[in-house]
Structures are given as C-alpha cells and as structure tokens.
Amino acid sequence: MHNSIYIGVIGAGICPDRTYDLARDVGFEIGKNGWTLVCGGLEGVMEGAAKGCTEAGGMTIGILPGLDRDTANPYIRVPIPTGLGDGRNLLVVRASDILVAIAGGHGTLSEIALALKTEKPVIGLETWNDINGVLYASDFRDAIQKIEEILDKKPKSKG
Amino acid sequence: MHNSIYIGVIGAGICPDRTYDLARDVGFEIGKNGWTLVCGGLEGVMEGAAKGCTEAGGMTIGILPGLDRDTANPYIRVPIPTGLGDGRNLLVVRASDILVAIAGGHGTLSEIALALKTEKPVIGLETWNDINGVLYASDFRDAIQKIEEILDKKPKSKG
Amino acid sequence: MHNSIYIGVIGAGICPDRTYDLARDVGFEIGKNGWTLVCGGLEGVMEGAAKGCTEAGGMTIGILPGLDRDTANPYIRVPIPTGLGDGRNLLVVRASDILVAIAGGHGTLSEIALALKTEKPVIGLETWNDINGVLYASDFRDAIQKIEEILDKKPKSKG
Amino acid sequence: MHNSIYIGVIGAGICPDRTYDLARDVGFEIGKNGWTLVCGGLEGVMEGAAKGCTEAGGMTIGILPGLDRDTANPYIRVPIPTGLGDGRNLLVVRASDILVAIAGGHGTLSEIALALKTEKPVIGLETWNDINGVLYASDFRDAIQKIEEILDKKPKSKG
C-alpha cells in the first residue's frame, strides 16, 4: 500500500523567493512522479517543496522539531510533531530514500552529512559546495533526472 | 490542510484474533469519523486498527521502530521508519492527540505512561488495570464515545 | 576501565522526605558496592539516590531532560543534558544494567515498562503495584540483596 | 559538583596514527586543564582524545551509538550506551560546551553542523574546510588557546 519512493527535500526555514520557487519546482516534479515528499514541515524551502508537491497532487510529510502540529506549513498533509528539536533532522533522513538539498544553512548541512553517513544519495542544488558524496545538479530538471537515474539502478523491490 | 484529530492506537504486535478484531472495530470508527490513525506500524493490534481505519477510508500513519519501511503492515498509508527501537513509542505518543490502549504488554504500558506523563488522554480497552489516569472503556463503542466527549470539551481550534 | 555495574534509580522529582531518605539508603549501598548510579539527574528520588551514592564515594550520572547541565542536582558527578524531554527516560534505561524503582508517577512507570520491555531487571520499592515482571522488595536491604542475586547469576564478563 | 567545562572531541572511528596522536595531544590538554572530555566513545580520534585526557588525569565520557557499554574504548571512564545510532551525534553536541573537530568524515561533519546550528563554538583541526562558523586552528596548541579565549569571554557562572 505504501510502495512509494520517499524523497526528502532539505533546506532552510527562511529563504529568498527565488529559492522558494526552486523548491516548488522540485516539489512539483516529486508529486507528478508519484513520489512522496518528506521534509521538516516548516517554512521556506520546506514550504515551497510541499506547495509544489501538493499542486501536483502528491503526498507531503512534515517531520516537525516541536510538539505542535500547527507549526506545519499549510501544504503538509501529514505532520509528525517530534519534540526532538534538531534531532528531527535525523528522522527526515531516515524516512527518505533520496534527499535533495536546496541552499540551506547549518541545519541543512547536518542533514546532508547524516544522509551521506548512512549512504543515502544526496542531490545538491545551490547548496553547500565541495561536500564529497553530494551529486550536484545544475537546475531542478537535472535534480529530477538524477533521482530517476538512481531509481533505475535500484532493485525494483526497494522503496 | 492537516486539521484532523490524530488518534493513537497502541497495543502488542502479537495478539489473539479477538483482540485484532477489537482493534479493527476501533480503527474503523476512527476512519469513519475522519480522524487520522497513528500507531507503531507493525502487526497485531497495530495492523487490526490500521485495517479497520483503511476499510473506512481513513488515513493511517505507522511510526516504525526500525529503519525499513517494508516492515509496516499493508494497511499503513504513511510509514515512518525511525531506527529508534522502543524510542519510537514516545513519537507515537507525541504525534497523537488522544490514545486508545488495547490489551498489550510492557511496550504498550510504556506508551500509556508516557501519554499520561504529558497529560494526553488515554482510553483503555482490556488493557493494564488500575493505572490511575486511564479512562477505561467497556467496549469499542464506549471508547469512541469517550473520544467524542473529550473532543467536545476541547477548544475548536485544537488538533 | 569502565567495568562497573550500572544501577539505575528511577522515581519522581518531587517526593516526601521519607521517600527521599529511602532513595538515599539505596544510593549509599550502590556507592558502597562500587556500582555506578544512573538517574534522571533532577530532584526528589534522583537527588536522594545521588546524595547517598556520593556519600559512599560512588560515581553518579544524571541523564537530564533539558539542555542545561545546571539543572542537575548537586550530587551528580557527570550530568548529560539531552534536550529530549521524556525521551531521556529511555536513555536512563539503556544506560543501566538493573533498575530500582522507588515510588514515582507516570514518568517512573514509563521507565519501569521500557526496562521490562528490553528485559532488564526492575526492582520495585513502594512503587506501582502489580506490574508483572517487577521484583518487589520490602525495604532497601532487600532491594540490594535482589541486585546481588541477579549479579551472581550473570556471567562475570557482563557489565 | 559538576562545575567543569565540557569539551567535545569529534572525529572518525578509524584514522591514521598521525591523527590519533593529534587527538591525544588535544585530549591531554583537556585533561590537564581540568575540563571534561565528551566524545562518541569508539576508536580512532575518539580513543586518541580519551587516552590523552586519561593520561592527564581527566574525566572522559563516551556517548555510544549502540546498546553495549563494552564497545567503548578502554580510556572511557563513563560510557553511555544510547542505541540511537547516528542519533547519538546530537547528544555528543548537546553534552558539550565547545567542540574540537579533528579530521573526520560525514559523521564528524554532521556534528560540526549540529553544533554550529545550536551556536556552540567549533574549533577545526585538519578537518572539513571552508565551513563558515568553524574556528580553524593550526595545531593542538592553537586549538587549546582558542578554547581558552572563548572561556575568557564567557560569564563565570557558565559551564
């Protein structure tokens, strides 16, 4: 029943409009492909991605740092309050098959690093440079293509 | 978008058919009422509740102890692997507004206690006796009625 | 270097003097035996046990719910702030070989249940009644004797 | 009683001798200054630092990823098994006042990022380059001097 691919989108809670729109483009493609979006549930990049995914009819999960479901942005279909603060970053990583990092600060960097530590693919868009292991993409289309390439190589039973 | 009530159903991963059916009855009512089911995602009581909720067209979330999404029972719409082992019990509690404990062993008891510790209502069905704070129900209809009574007393904005 | 036995003492952060003194008696015996005390680091039973253990020259660890080391009681030699709230209860259990529950409320009950779930021995002193699996002791001497009996049965390499 | 400064030393579990020795030099200074060493408790940089700190008579805490205390290196005075896997990285950060990153891979990078996210000072020694916020040191003496400068600026009551 839940045989979807889960794509985590990670990025800052505050971002310029340009970055928000980039996240929305990525989210839209995630929804269009029938993948599930996982994110931290708050504003900025997380909201942009969730908005795009929702617009494409996709499912959105927000794993929240606090205890209050109402802190989720309005495009989160399933909010999961954790009360773990930055500890929820690890849960975003663990719930995702592949991650897309969009811009971001130290929180995003921690998620990139935790994902790579557990050998999950991380695709980077205008984010921290020169992190070995990150697959850097030139734009949202390139990012989606990289996801598809990874999925093509995976055994079909996965996800 | 996510303005649903979240009802956690807690109970053992192995249980007699009778208990499974009781969980299914509770789950069905949860789905019928438009509430979201939260559970630990595995078999036994968790599966019975998720099956019932799904049969009523409801949303089901499974917060899993391990790292593998495929350990979720087939009626979980949104599986969240955590890798926290018994640590996921706290997350089941934190993601729920109200909990229903059905039978269960020490894991269930830990969830009952964690919920009461954070002042979340716990309704008990054929579960650990004489835990002060638990609202004991005589059957699944009584359990659902107790949920409705709690919700009637809550401010409308909650959940 | 760390080949000590770790005894967790669990109980409420507010308690009557009588219970505090009982915890202190238990803690003193823990220190006298060269065991290490693990607790939640706050006041009440946790402080009583840490005070007793310190008076006997023992080592005391406090695994704190918040982020501030200064919330530890003055008898904690090693405070570990976690920021996990009630999530730290599981860490108290995981850091302990054997637990002693003294009186206590729902938080203590969650620790009793989590310990039993992971098959760690729990000795009960004036605490939640009729929890199957708990080894109920009549007084602090009986509690310590029960610990010794458990240790005698364990392979020597453990702990 | 616990009014020590806690210095976290983070780095990989496997490292060249040269890096081990560098960690040992840092650890020795930590112990000599009466600070408490916090680390992940395993081998490599964590062991080097713990060995040095022990040789200087200092206290060493190891916050372990697994459930088994015996996975701690022999220079850990207080091992804390967590069973959280990489989730323990956040606990290393939360237990520390200041962190020193020595070389390291993605796990270390996640700790650097989590520390900076929560505005804890991070001193870098032969580690990930160009992470904004990291105070890069040229050798172990420079690292210790940077710690002292940070402590001099702190209010005396802290730690």
XYZ file of C-alpha atoms in Angstrom, chain B residues 30-154:
125
model
C -11.562 6.290 13.716
C -11.608 6.294 9.917
C -15.372 6.795 9.747
C -15.080 9.878 11.936
C -12.445 11.408 9.686
C -9.748 11.128 12.316
C -6.199 10.096 11.467
C -4.821 6.861 12.934
C -1.334 6.859 14.435
C 0.254 3.592 15.501
C 3.547 1.733 15.692
C 3.026 0.329 12.195
C 3.669 -3.342 12.908
C 1.335 -6.344 13.242
C -1.196 -7.416 15.870
C -3.238 -4.577 17.350
C -1.451 -2.043 15.138
C -2.450 -3.924 11.999
C -6.017 -4.538 13.149
C -6.522 -0.832 13.801
C -4.896 0.182 10.507
C -7.001 -2.344 8.584
C -10.225 -1.062 10.102
C -9.300 2.565 9.535
C -8.386 1.845 5.911
C -11.660 -0.011 5.368
C -13.471 3.133 6.495
C -11.417 5.249 4.105
C -9.234 6.801 6.805
C -5.591 7.866 6.870
C -3.079 5.628 8.688
C 0.403 6.530 9.939
C 2.885 3.929 11.197
C 5.869 5.120 13.221
C 8.247 2.191 12.927
C 10.984 1.075 15.333
C 13.399 0.018 12.596
C 14.936 1.577 9.510
C 12.973 -0.365 6.898
C 9.689 0.965 5.567
C 8.754 -2.501 4.401
C 8.254 -3.699 7.969
C 4.997 -1.712 8.052
C 1.803 -3.720 7.833
C -0.058 -3.467 4.492
C -2.693 -1.054 5.834
C -0.239 1.726 6.684
C -0.571 4.601 4.216
C 2.378 6.594 5.616
C 5.185 4.557 7.179
C 7.858 6.496 9.079
C 10.942 4.396 9.821
C 12.841 5.842 12.798
C 15.602 3.425 13.774
C 14.955 4.384 17.402
C 13.709 0.994 18.607
C 11.482 1.465 21.634
C 12.300 5.168 21.362
C 9.620 5.367 18.693
C 6.996 4.757 21.392
C 7.441 8.349 22.544
C 6.967 9.565 18.971
C 3.685 7.651 18.661
C 2.527 9.446 21.804
C 3.763 12.860 20.671
C 2.059 12.504 17.272
C -1.319 11.668 18.870
C -3.961 13.884 20.467
C -5.709 11.032 22.260
C -4.600 7.404 22.698
C -6.517 4.154 22.867
C -4.666 1.274 24.552
C -5.886 -2.180 23.548
C -4.592 -5.106 25.604
C -0.786 -5.000 25.275
C 2.415 -5.767 27.145
C 5.246 -3.705 28.568
C 5.693 -1.671 25.377
C 2.073 -0.614 25.498
C 2.408 0.174 29.189
C 5.329 2.485 28.400
C 3.169 4.332 25.879
C 0.277 4.623 28.325
C 2.652 6.066 30.915
C 4.377 8.466 28.518
C 0.996 9.739 27.312
C -0.282 10.306 30.845
C 3.025 11.962 31.774
C 2.379 14.562 29.070
C -1.294 14.841 30.014
C -2.739 13.274 26.903
C -5.992 11.361 27.427
C -5.628 7.568 27.360
C -8.628 5.309 26.869
C -8.157 1.710 27.980
C -9.732 -1.381 26.422
C -8.927 -4.744 28.006
C -5.504 -3.379 28.915
C -3.362 -2.840 32.035
C -5.688 -2.414 35.022
C -5.681 0.185 37.739
C -3.387 2.718 36.080
C -4.594 5.987 37.524
C -5.444 8.456 34.800
C -6.595 5.864 32.243
C -10.230 6.186 31.152
C -11.361 2.577 30.993
C -13.943 1.712 28.326
C -16.187 -1.356 28.278
C -16.172 -1.911 24.509
C -15.166 -0.161 21.285
C -18.382 1.910 21.179
C -17.701 3.184 24.669
C -14.112 4.011 23.668
C -15.252 6.061 20.682
C -17.846 7.811 22.812
C -15.141 8.754 25.300
C -13.063 10.239 22.458
C -16.060 12.280 21.329
C -16.647 13.550 24.854
C -13.017 14.675 25.117
C -13.192 16.404 21.734
C -16.439 18.171 22.649
C -14.694 19.738 25.616
C -11.675 20.871 23.602
